[in-house]
Amino acid sequence: MAGTGETDVNAETGQAGAASSGTSVSGAASSGSGTGAASSGTPVSGPASAASGTGARRRGRTPPLDPRLLRYARAARSALVISAAIVFAQTGVIVGFAWFLARALVGAIEGERLPALVPLIGAAAGLILLRALLIVASERVSALGAARASLQLRQALVAAVRTLGPRWMSQRNAAGLAVTAGHGLEALDAYFGRYLPQLVATAITMPIVVVAILIADPVSGLIVIVTIPLIPLFMVLIGLATRAVQRRQLDTLGRLATRFADTVGGLGTLKIFGRQHRAADSIETVTRDYKRETMAVLRVSFLSGFALEFLASISVAIVAVTIGLRLLGGELGLLVGLFVLLLAPEAYLPLRQVGVQFHAAAEGVAATDGVFAVLDAAAALPAGVHDTRTAAPLEPRVPDARQRSGPSRSPSPGPSGPSARSGPSRPPILEARGLRVRYGELLLPPVDVAVGAGEIVLLEGPSGAGKSSVLAALLGFVDHEGTVIVHGRTTDAASARGVLAWAGQRPGLLAGTVRENVALGADAVDDPLVRGCLDAAQAGDIDLGRELGAGGSGLSGGQAQRVAVARALYRRRSGRAEVLALDEPSSALDAATEAALWTALRREADGGAGILLVSHRTTARTIADRIIRLDSALGAAPSAASNAASTTAPTTASTSAAEDPA
């Protein structure tokens, strides 16, 4: 995986259950490649997405050509331009062939000699061959354009999901989104490769053919003009029914994928309680629903095909009858009559083909609702970087009583002994001012954090105080307020993610070798560097070539945790990050291994790394340069929880904020 293509590990491998429930943001962003989930089991309140796995549905009528497809899939533009040129040539060939063939037939009827007819027959045969070549060229251009456009759209979708992050994913149906990104986008090949080129052909061929008929025989031209609107009218009526049943089919497929993913994820629990058979019956029920919806789509498709063919046949028959009657009455010449009769089916054919190709591409069109919901959500994110080099230095800050609706809390300064380390004199690498994490109606209190090169900043506090939420906000994975500054420049948290090497409470390992997991996101793997990072993470006994299963199966909890730390170290040592963000890196380690890990992290910081550490272990204080304690504020109003952030020396035994009786 290239460094530019990094994505959330747990969003890909371990988020199906959490994302489908929409109740938590969980996982571990990549320790080695900036990949992972926002926080570890932090509850999310607020409305979940109203959309299913296919995304929020766009209400209202959809135009035949959605301009967003051309905006997000730029390859379709050039393919459509080339297709338009080919169609224009094909239209000229159609008119020319009708004229030469009519001229040859009339000449044969009137008794012209064969030498006089050979040029006409040869011209008609040559135009047939040319039309065949143009059709082949059109098919090839359409297929290549469809492949490239679908690839661009899939890349844009993956990039959008990576930009939106696990917080957004936690409010969506991950299995349904996977169906949209896989099966749904594959169905768009028919949309780009058949429907859009046929739409272009209709817009070019039909007017030219109708004008040619109108010039040759105004009466037949008027009949064609009057009868042609009947086909689009029935296409619209049938198309509405087709879109409805196609959406139901895609939604049912999304439900089936979600049910299957949830069942597989919780199969162990289901077997323990003897409920696996009921889960299988539920999957079978949804499967029957999907079969029923698929048959409904086929019924509507066959019905629409019959209706369009019937209307086109009746319209051509009306033209043919009027031409025959006028030929008998001597009101129309045979040459003009044959010419118009040969062109009349070509006037209706493009519209009939649009209807046919619309049904072929209907599943892909239904999937675009979910695709555009993701792309538009990513495009709506704020962007831009503003220079703040003149901003005042960060000072520890606690919200005053006027800013809080909960009980007042104040920090109790701890004594600083001779062992207390002072922060770096250089400007911080990463800084957050007034950072407030929002979960629905819950707004955590503001926290100021600054991490410079060569220092370890420890975030501590009881469970639920918001430590992992602060890290999630710095990674841009949760809604938050406040200012994030990287090297003196204000930016959004998603951009600040580039300086962080993250190892979360969940390791987020992928199927593959230990080497591939440690070097995740790197363009090339440096084996000596991988080995050095594993040694520093106290995982030197793990073989680089050891194969891991999905989710890192094959390793113990402590081993997986150390591999995740090694991945973060690899990312920093390879120059792709400057700050290590470690969330409970020793929670599964014994005391001796933990002490060795703390020593390695202290050595890493002394070598120039900035480290933002979250830990419940009191031993983490021994290596910290600064400690930021977050204390939970029980009983605070949901709109403004009253956690207090205090900065103390590492030798402080207890820095819990004392509650103010006022």
XYZ file of C-alpha atoms in Angstrom:
662
model
C 0.000 0.000 0.000
C 1.485 3.299 -1.018
C 1.991 6.028 1.465
C -0.582 8.152 -0.311
C -3.150 5.446 -0.193
C -3.214 4.945 3.552
C -6.558 4.168 5.027
C -8.135 3.216 8.308
C -7.132 -0.277 9.357
C -10.093 -0.992 11.572
C -12.523 0.733 9.256
C -11.552 -1.939 6.737
C -11.093 -4.979 8.978
C -12.811 -4.577 12.301
C -15.571 -2.018 12.044
C -18.430 -4.036 10.585
C -20.167 -4.720 13.870
C -19.635 -1.307 15.411
C -20.453 0.576 12.255
C -23.630 -1.340 11.631
C -24.884 -0.563 15.110
C -23.966 3.066 14.868
C -23.291 3.321 18.598
C -19.581 3.743 18.984
C -16.408 4.857 17.377
C -13.875 2.150 17.905
C -10.595 0.855 16.695
C -7.066 1.980 16.345
C -5.748 4.299 13.763
C -2.684 3.041 12.078
C 0.233 3.127 14.335
C 2.502 2.880 11.407
C 0.669 4.675 8.664
C -1.796 7.006 10.146
C -4.529 4.462 9.765
C -7.043 3.503 12.359
C -10.192 4.319 14.155
C -10.917 7.318 16.157
C -11.263 6.179 19.680
C -11.662 3.119 21.751
C -15.236 2.446 22.441
C -16.186 6.053 23.076
C -19.958 6.242 22.985
C -21.529 8.305 20.281
C -24.814 10.019 20.853
C -26.897 11.940 18.412
C -28.787 10.894 15.347
C -27.350 8.169 13.237
C -27.531 8.354 9.534
C -30.977 7.920 8.189
C -29.527 6.179 5.223
C -28.939 2.511 4.930
C -25.728 1.051 3.597
C -26.371 2.639 0.238
C -26.380 6.119 1.735
C -28.928 8.853 1.986
C -31.365 8.790 -0.862
C -31.716 11.817 -3.015
C -35.320 12.799 -3.229
C -36.779 14.128 -6.430
C -36.303 13.306 -10.086
C -32.899 12.358 -11.415
C -31.797 13.809 -14.769
C -30.877 11.359 -17.557
C -27.236 12.396 -17.170
C -26.225 13.238 -13.612
C -23.537 15.956 -13.881
C -21.893 14.669 -10.688
C -20.888 11.507 -12.516
C -18.863 13.567 -14.972
C -17.427 15.648 -12.142
C -16.199 12.723 -10.095
C -15.402 10.411 -13.057
C -13.467 12.665 -15.402
C -12.504 9.805 -17.718
C -16.144 9.651 -18.847
C -15.854 13.121 -20.418
C -13.266 12.245 -23.027
C -15.019 8.934 -23.728
C -18.301 10.742 -24.340
C -16.635 13.280 -26.650
C -15.050 10.517 -28.729
C -18.328 8.586 -28.714
C -20.160 11.690 -29.922
C -17.764 12.023 -32.876
C -18.223 8.350 -33.753
C -22.016 8.635 -33.451
C -22.024 11.672 -35.725
C -20.139 9.645 -38.329
C -22.511 6.710 -37.830
C -25.505 8.966 -38.428
C -24.029 10.155 -41.705
C -23.433 6.526 -42.677
C -27.067 5.630 -41.843
C -28.497 8.409 -44.000
C -26.067 7.702 -46.806
C -26.785 3.972 -46.754
C -30.550 4.580 -46.890
C -30.142 6.882 -49.871
C -27.802 4.623 -51.873
C -29.874 1.514 -51.167
C -33.139 3.256 -52.131
C -31.510 4.608 -55.273
C -30.231 1.141 -56.236
C -33.624 -0.514 -55.612
C -35.505 2.093 -57.594
C -32.981 1.787 -60.413
C -33.403 -1.986 -60.463
C -37.198 -1.641 -60.506
C -37.028 0.888 -63.304
C -34.824 -1.468 -65.347
C -31.424 0.221 -65.159
C -28.494 -1.903 -66.329
C -26.189 -3.595 -63.827
C -23.103 -1.467 -64.599
C -25.100 1.597 -63.587
C -26.208 -0.063 -60.338
C -22.798 -1.452 -59.293
C -21.473 1.915 -57.972
C -24.633 2.375 -55.888
C -24.514 -1.174 -54.532
C -20.766 -0.830 -53.840
C -21.307 2.455 -51.998
C -24.056 0.864 -49.866
C -21.835 -2.156 -49.103
C -18.929 0.108 -48.215
C -21.137 2.091 -45.844
C -22.261 -1.173 -44.205
C -18.635 -2.103 -43.609
C -17.839 1.396 -42.335
C -20.802 1.268 -39.952
C -19.579 -2.060 -38.583
C -16.127 -0.598 -37.970
C -17.639 2.446 -36.282
C -19.761 0.209 -34.034
C -16.657 -1.767 -33.015
C -14.767 1.469 -32.328
C -17.684 2.828 -30.315
C -17.896 -0.359 -28.220
C -14.170 -0.262 -27.528
C -14.146 3.412 -26.575
C -17.200 2.923 -24.349
C -15.691 -0.114 -22.604
C -12.381 1.645 -21.927
C -14.150 4.793 -20.769
C -16.433 2.783 -18.478
C -13.496 0.931 -16.912
C -11.573 4.141 -16.283
C -14.608 6.053 -15.023
C -15.601 3.272 -12.619
C -12.020 3.095 -11.356
C -11.927 6.848 -10.757
C -15.268 6.741 -8.968
C -14.126 3.859 -6.770
C -10.883 5.681 -5.945
C -12.855 8.828 -5.118
C -15.171 6.804 -2.874
C -12.281 5.196 -0.983
C -10.571 8.585 -0.616
C -13.810 10.120 0.653
C -14.292 7.380 3.256
C -10.683 7.859 4.373
C -11.254 11.611 4.633
C -14.493 11.251 6.589
C -12.892 8.790 8.995
C -14.240 6.250 11.500
C -16.505 8.792 13.227
C -18.530 9.068 10.045
C -18.286 5.320 9.465
C -19.661 4.611 12.934
C -22.928 6.268 11.905
C -23.224 4.291 8.671
C -23.903 0.707 7.711
C -20.428 -0.582 6.853
C -21.646 -3.762 5.159
C -24.091 -1.801 3.009
C -21.369 0.653 2.060
C -19.168 -2.275 1.065
C -21.961 -3.520 -1.220
C -22.206 -0.080 -2.791
C -18.443 0.177 -3.297
C -18.201 -3.327 -4.736
C -21.301 -4.689 -6.432
C -22.909 -1.266 -6.933
C -19.926 0.314 -8.662
C -19.415 -2.772 -10.804
C -22.976 -2.282 -12.048
C -21.986 1.243 -13.131
C -19.907 -0.297 -15.930
C -23.154 -0.766 -17.854
C -24.103 2.845 -17.117
C -20.838 4.294 -18.413
C -20.276 1.731 -21.153
C -23.793 1.416 -22.597
C -26.357 3.851 -21.255
C -24.390 7.104 -21.542
C -23.051 6.368 -25.067
C -26.583 5.455 -26.163
C -27.878 8.671 -24.601
C -25.337 10.603 -26.659
C -26.323 8.642 -29.761
C -29.980 9.496 -29.189
C -29.223 13.193 -28.779
C -27.289 13.237 -32.080
C -28.804 10.578 -34.322
C -32.520 11.093 -33.734
C -32.668 14.835 -34.623
C -30.549 14.359 -37.749
C -32.646 11.421 -38.991
C -35.920 13.234 -38.247
C -34.714 16.317 -40.128
C -33.677 14.139 -43.086
C -37.145 12.527 -43.151
C -38.820 15.918 -42.784
C -36.884 17.331 -45.734
C -37.567 14.309 -47.941
C -41.252 13.921 -46.970
C -42.852 16.517 -44.656
C -45.935 14.335 -44.034
C -43.899 11.369 -42.829
C -41.672 13.745 -40.850
C -44.706 15.150 -39.021
C -45.947 11.623 -38.232
C -42.547 10.755 -36.760
C -42.457 13.977 -34.738
C -45.943 13.299 -33.322
C -45.355 9.644 -32.463
C -41.806 9.891 -31.064
C -42.878 11.580 -27.773
C -44.976 8.525 -26.911
C -41.819 6.483 -26.364
C -40.196 8.886 -23.851
C -43.541 9.205 -22.060
C -43.777 5.461 -21.509
C -40.042 5.362 -20.726
C -40.573 7.846 -17.895
C -43.530 5.926 -16.465
C -41.755 2.588 -16.686
C -38.482 4.122 -15.509
C -40.075 5.342 -12.291
C -41.293 1.833 -11.546
C -37.926 0.376 -12.502
C -36.029 2.768 -10.235
C -38.307 1.969 -7.308
C -37.955 -1.811 -7.594
C -34.227 -1.499 -8.306
C -33.696 0.545 -5.150
C -35.635 -1.981 -3.120
C -33.468 -4.744 -4.558
C -30.242 -2.889 -3.704
C -31.504 -2.066 -0.207
C -32.381 -5.717 0.340
C -28.904 -6.729 -0.803
C -27.447 -4.267 1.685
C -29.579 -5.732 4.486
C -28.469 -9.207 3.503
C -24.801 -8.193 3.611
C -25.261 -6.494 6.981
C -27.085 -9.445 8.481
C -24.455 -11.862 7.220
C -21.551 -9.725 8.492
C -23.143 -9.311 11.925
C -23.893 -13.028 12.162
C -20.352 -14.048 11.243
C -18.898 -11.482 13.662
C -20.982 -12.745 16.560
C -21.078 -16.417 15.632
C -19.144 -17.456 18.733
C -21.608 -15.722 21.028
C -24.576 -17.112 19.092
C -23.259 -20.668 19.450
C -22.664 -20.231 23.178
C -26.316 -19.300 23.679
C -27.605 -21.737 21.052
C -29.046 -19.033 18.792
C -27.086 -19.793 15.619
C -30.025 -21.544 13.946
C -32.267 -18.546 14.456
C -29.617 -16.319 12.883
C -29.406 -18.683 9.906
C -33.193 -18.564 9.522
C -33.038 -14.753 9.541
C -30.440 -14.765 6.764
C -32.587 -17.189 4.776
C -35.586 -14.869 5.141
C -33.647 -11.877 3.807
C -32.299 -14.062 0.982
C -35.852 -14.921 -0.063
C -36.700 -11.211 -0.001
C -33.739 -10.528 -2.286
C -34.866 -13.236 -4.722
C -38.357 -11.753 -4.776
C -37.052 -8.226 -5.455
C -34.779 -9.548 -8.214
C -37.709 -11.231 -9.959
C -39.697 -7.998 -9.666
C -36.879 -6.158 -11.430
C -36.849 -8.748 -14.226
C -40.631 -8.536 -14.650
C -40.546 -4.763 -15.000
C -37.600 -4.946 -17.396
C -39.348 -7.430 -19.724
C -42.581 -5.440 -19.557
C -40.839 -2.196 -20.436
C -38.981 -3.848 -23.317
C -42.237 -5.131 -24.753
C -43.938 -1.738 -24.373
C -41.120 0.151 -26.102
C -40.894 -2.354 -28.965
C -44.657 -2.278 -29.407
C -44.818 1.527 -29.565
C -41.881 1.737 -31.974
C -43.376 -0.952 -34.231
C -46.787 0.743 -34.298
C -45.184 4.116 -35.116
C -43.130 2.668 -37.982
C -46.236 0.861 -39.234
C -48.184 4.138 -39.330
C -45.419 5.732 -41.402
C -45.298 2.716 -43.722
C -49.089 2.673 -44.242
C -49.236 6.383 -45.089
C -46.325 5.985 -47.524
C -48.024 3.008 -49.205
C -51.336 4.808 -49.567
C -49.676 7.864 -51.062
C -47.624 5.708 -53.422
C -50.846 4.113 -54.665
C -52.412 7.519 -55.087
C -49.396 8.848 -56.960
C -48.754 11.540 -54.378
C -45.260 10.303 -53.516
C -42.327 9.102 -55.572
C -40.928 5.583 -55.060
C -37.389 6.847 -54.349
C -38.539 9.191 -51.593
C -40.910 6.599 -50.190
C -38.189 3.920 -49.940
C -35.703 6.418 -48.508
C -38.117 7.524 -45.771
C -39.200 3.941 -45.080
C -35.586 2.871 -44.568
C -34.904 5.828 -42.244
C -38.092 5.604 -40.147
C -36.929 2.679 -37.937
C -33.609 4.475 -37.371
C -35.519 7.453 -35.947
C -37.100 5.295 -33.234
C -34.187 2.927 -32.639
C -32.066 5.269 -30.443
C -34.941 5.860 -28.017
C -35.695 2.145 -27.830
C -32.042 1.424 -27.117
C -31.947 4.080 -24.389
C -34.783 2.251 -22.645
C -33.022 -1.090 -22.992
C -29.685 0.224 -21.734
C -31.364 2.089 -18.884
C -32.617 -1.214 -17.512
C -29.166 -2.735 -17.950
C -27.660 0.151 -15.951
C -30.524 0.621 -13.466
C -28.728 -1.190 -10.643
C -25.660 1.017 -11.042
C -27.847 4.135 -11.195
C -29.529 3.082 -7.942
C -26.099 2.660 -6.344
C -25.056 6.203 -7.276
C -27.290 7.602 -4.534
C -25.095 5.995 -1.888
C -21.880 6.869 -3.739
C -22.772 10.540 -4.080
C -23.906 10.720 -0.453
C -20.360 9.766 0.557
C -18.588 11.970 -1.995
C -20.728 15.013 -1.224
C -20.210 14.553 2.519
C -16.448 14.516 2.010
C -16.583 17.529 -0.308
C -18.561 19.479 2.302
C -15.778 19.200 4.887
C -14.036 22.520 5.606
C -10.628 22.949 4.047
C -7.851 25.480 4.110
C -4.777 26.345 6.147
C -4.229 29.744 7.766
C -0.968 31.153 9.007
C -0.836 31.683 12.770
C 2.863 32.100 13.385
C 2.193 35.202 15.473
C -0.184 33.398 17.823
C 0.630 33.666 21.512
C 2.405 30.712 23.152
C 0.127 28.081 24.624
C -0.611 28.531 28.316
C -2.312 25.922 30.511
C -5.946 26.872 30.791
C -8.970 25.746 32.786
C -12.477 26.981 31.848
C -13.930 29.440 34.319
C -17.376 29.125 35.816
C -18.955 31.372 33.197
C -18.052 28.926 30.451
C -19.532 25.882 32.168
C -22.976 24.745 33.114
C -21.815 21.919 35.416
C -20.142 21.987 38.804
C -17.079 24.187 39.060
C -13.732 22.411 39.234
C -10.239 23.772 39.662
C -6.840 22.152 39.437
C -4.792 21.459 42.485
C -1.173 22.217 41.653
C 1.142 19.364 42.471
C 4.612 19.831 43.827
C 7.413 19.668 41.333
C 10.495 17.878 42.473
C 13.955 17.959 41.075
C 13.128 15.093 38.788
C 10.518 17.101 36.947
C 11.537 17.736 33.374
C 10.912 21.041 31.712
C 9.246 21.247 28.305
C 11.217 22.020 25.187
C 12.126 25.599 24.344
C 11.369 25.012 20.668
C 7.849 25.655 19.288
C 5.579 22.608 19.606
C 5.084 20.303 16.642
C 1.412 19.773 17.369
C -0.784 22.061 19.430
C -4.485 22.158 20.243
C -6.143 25.136 21.888
C -9.578 25.017 23.446
C -10.179 21.541 22.043
C -13.728 20.453 22.868
C -15.030 17.102 21.678
C -18.703 16.873 20.758
C -20.804 13.702 20.871
C -24.304 14.698 19.820
C -25.559 16.996 22.591
C -22.604 16.193 24.856
C -19.806 18.754 24.728
C -16.659 17.952 26.681
C -14.743 20.804 28.351
C -11.906 22.564 26.539
C -8.420 21.082 26.728
C -5.104 22.609 25.687
C -2.440 20.197 24.466
C 1.003 20.884 23.036
C 3.613 18.307 22.059
C 7.122 19.333 21.071
C 10.115 17.411 19.826
C 11.900 15.511 22.580
C 9.106 15.470 25.149
C 6.519 13.018 26.436
C 3.119 14.453 27.328
C 0.938 12.133 29.407
C -2.858 12.295 29.298
C -4.280 10.586 32.369
C -7.558 10.357 34.175
C -10.343 7.905 34.960
C -12.137 5.945 32.282
C -14.669 8.104 30.475
C -12.836 11.351 31.129
C -12.231 11.860 27.402
C -8.570 10.933 26.940
C -9.109 8.810 23.851
C -11.595 11.401 22.629
C -8.860 14.052 22.662
C -6.667 11.828 20.518
C -9.616 11.095 18.237
C -10.176 14.839 17.794
C -6.501 15.408 16.953
C -6.846 12.703 14.310
C -9.984 14.353 12.932
C -12.218 11.386 13.694
C -14.816 13.082 15.931
C -16.685 16.370 15.858
C -14.874 18.981 17.882
C -14.342 22.671 18.454
C -11.109 24.532 18.973
C -7.917 25.224 17.074
C -5.387 22.666 15.875
C -1.935 24.006 15.006
C 0.877 22.145 13.281
C 4.273 23.846 13.145
C 2.677 27.221 13.805
C 0.012 26.904 11.123
C -3.664 26.443 11.885
C -5.123 23.502 10.056
C -7.932 21.019 10.325
C -7.452 17.898 12.398
C -7.633 15.652 9.342
C -4.552 17.421 7.950
C -2.819 17.265 11.328
C -3.132 13.501 11.093
C -0.132 13.589 8.773
C 2.307 14.300 11.614
C 0.919 11.590 13.899
C 1.918 7.939 14.163
C -0.990 6.321 15.970
C -1.282 3.131 17.994
C -4.681 2.683 19.572
C -6.216 0.399 22.134
C -7.136 -1.974 19.330
C -4.059 -2.912 17.306
C -5.895 -3.004 13.985
C -3.631 -5.589 12.360
C -4.320 -6.934 8.883
C -4.007 -10.370 7.328
C -0.418 -10.747 6.129
C 3.051 -10.948 7.586
C 4.301 -9.119 10.641
C 6.704 -7.279 8.315
C 3.813 -5.978 6.194
C 1.872 -4.857 9.249
C 4.785 -2.953 10.771
C 5.632 -1.242 7.461
C 1.989 -0.589 6.555
C 1.737 2.433 4.271
C 5.420 2.523 3.302
C 6.432 2.446 -0.356
C 9.235 -0.031 0.386
C 9.941 -2.231 3.387
C 13.207 -1.697 5.269
C 13.790 -4.991 7.106
C 16.516 -3.690 9.466
C 14.274 -0.772 10.402
C 11.322 -3.123 10.967
C 13.489 -5.302 13.218
C 14.727 -2.272 15.162
C 11.173 -1.040 15.726
C 10.039 -4.457 16.934
C 12.989 -4.597 19.319
C 12.142 -1.146 20.685
C 8.524 -2.215 21.148
C 9.704 -5.287 23.112
C 8.510 -7.583 20.306
C 11.906 -8.736 19.106
C 10.962 -12.385 19.552
C 8.316 -12.180 16.793
C 9.450 -13.385 13.370
C 9.121 -10.817 10.565
C 7.718 -13.405 8.170
C 5.102 -14.744 10.531
C 1.728 -14.918 8.808
C -1.205 -13.320 10.610
C -4.877 -13.925 10.016
C -7.658 -11.356 9.807
C -7.492 -8.906 12.695
C -4.018 -10.110 13.620
C -5.133 -13.586 14.666
C -2.159 -15.731 15.543
C -0.760 -13.282 18.087
C -1.659 -12.838 21.724
C -3.190 -9.577 22.885
C 0.115 -8.298 24.236
C 2.018 -9.286 21.089
C -0.521 -7.580 18.839
C -0.289 -4.450 20.980
C 3.495 -4.379 20.702
C 3.355 -4.867 16.930
C 1.031 -1.851 16.760
C 3.556 0.203 18.765
C 6.310 -0.987 16.423
C 4.224 0.199 13.491
C 4.000 3.658 15.024
C 7.749 3.694 15.607
C 8.359 2.603 12.008
C 6.214 5.424 10.690
C 8.143 8.006 12.707
C 11.581 6.560 12.055
C 10.884 6.367 8.325
C 10.192 10.111 8.286
C 6.437 9.960 7.740
C 5.454 11.306 11.172
C 6.886 13.381 13.986
C 4.653 12.661 16.970
C 3.815 9.261 18.437
C 0.218 9.089 19.683
C -0.065 6.003 21.885
C -3.345 5.014 23.539
C -2.827 2.550 26.414
C 0.180 0.853 24.782
C 0.929 -1.244 27.903
C -2.569 -2.311 28.946
C -1.898 -5.949 27.972
C 1.737 -6.103 29.142
C 3.268 -7.424 32.321
C 5.228 -5.140 34.645
C 8.695 -6.082 33.355
C 7.771 -5.662 29.677
C 5.978 -2.417 30.485
C 9.061 -1.015 32.203
C 11.208 -1.944 29.196
C 8.685 -0.274 26.867
C 8.706 2.924 28.952
C 12.509 2.969 28.773
C 12.382 2.572 24.978
C 9.842 5.381 24.645
C 11.941 7.660 26.828
C 14.906 6.894 24.608
C 12.791 7.640 21.524
C 11.785 11.012 22.943
C 15.380 11.844 23.863
C 16.183 11.139 20.214
C 13.830 13.923 19.076
C 10.408 12.322 18.929
C 7.334 13.983 20.364
C 5.122 11.526 22.246
C 1.511 12.002 23.321
C 0.785 9.132 25.697
C -2.528 7.977 27.166
C -2.219 5.518 30.039
C -3.908 4.466 33.239
C -0.650 3.026 34.549
C 0.964 5.166 37.241
C 4.384 3.990 36.058
C 3.917 6.150 32.937
C 4.507 9.197 35.138
C 8.168 8.236 35.517
C 8.918 9.044 31.859
C 6.537 11.963 31.331
C 7.775 15.526 30.907
C 4.312 16.971 31.433
C 1.048 15.477 32.673
C -2.388 16.641 31.612
C -5.048 15.154 33.843
C -8.671 14.952 32.761
C -11.135 14.360 35.598
C -14.682 13.228 34.887
C -17.429 15.586 36.031
C -20.326 13.427 37.174
C -23.652 15.183 37.166
C -22.628 17.834 34.684
C -25.183 19.007 32.156
C -24.988 17.093 28.874
C -24.427 20.273 26.901
C -21.229 21.127 28.738
C -19.600 18.444 30.826
C -17.266 19.884 33.414
C -14.027 18.011 33.052
C -11.003 19.961 34.227
C -7.632 19.771 32.516
C -4.629 20.536 34.673
C -0.955 20.466 33.833
C 1.381 19.270 36.585
C 4.879 17.954 37.084
C 5.411 14.220 36.688
C 6.274 13.785 40.364
C 2.768 14.761 41.462
C 1.193 11.856 43.321
C -2.412 12.947 42.717
C -3.642 15.761 40.529
C -7.362 15.200 40.674
C -9.233 18.486 40.574
C -10.816 19.512 43.876
C -14.505 20.196 43.600
C -15.506 23.751 44.360
C -18.576 23.794 46.639
C -19.678 26.997 45.017
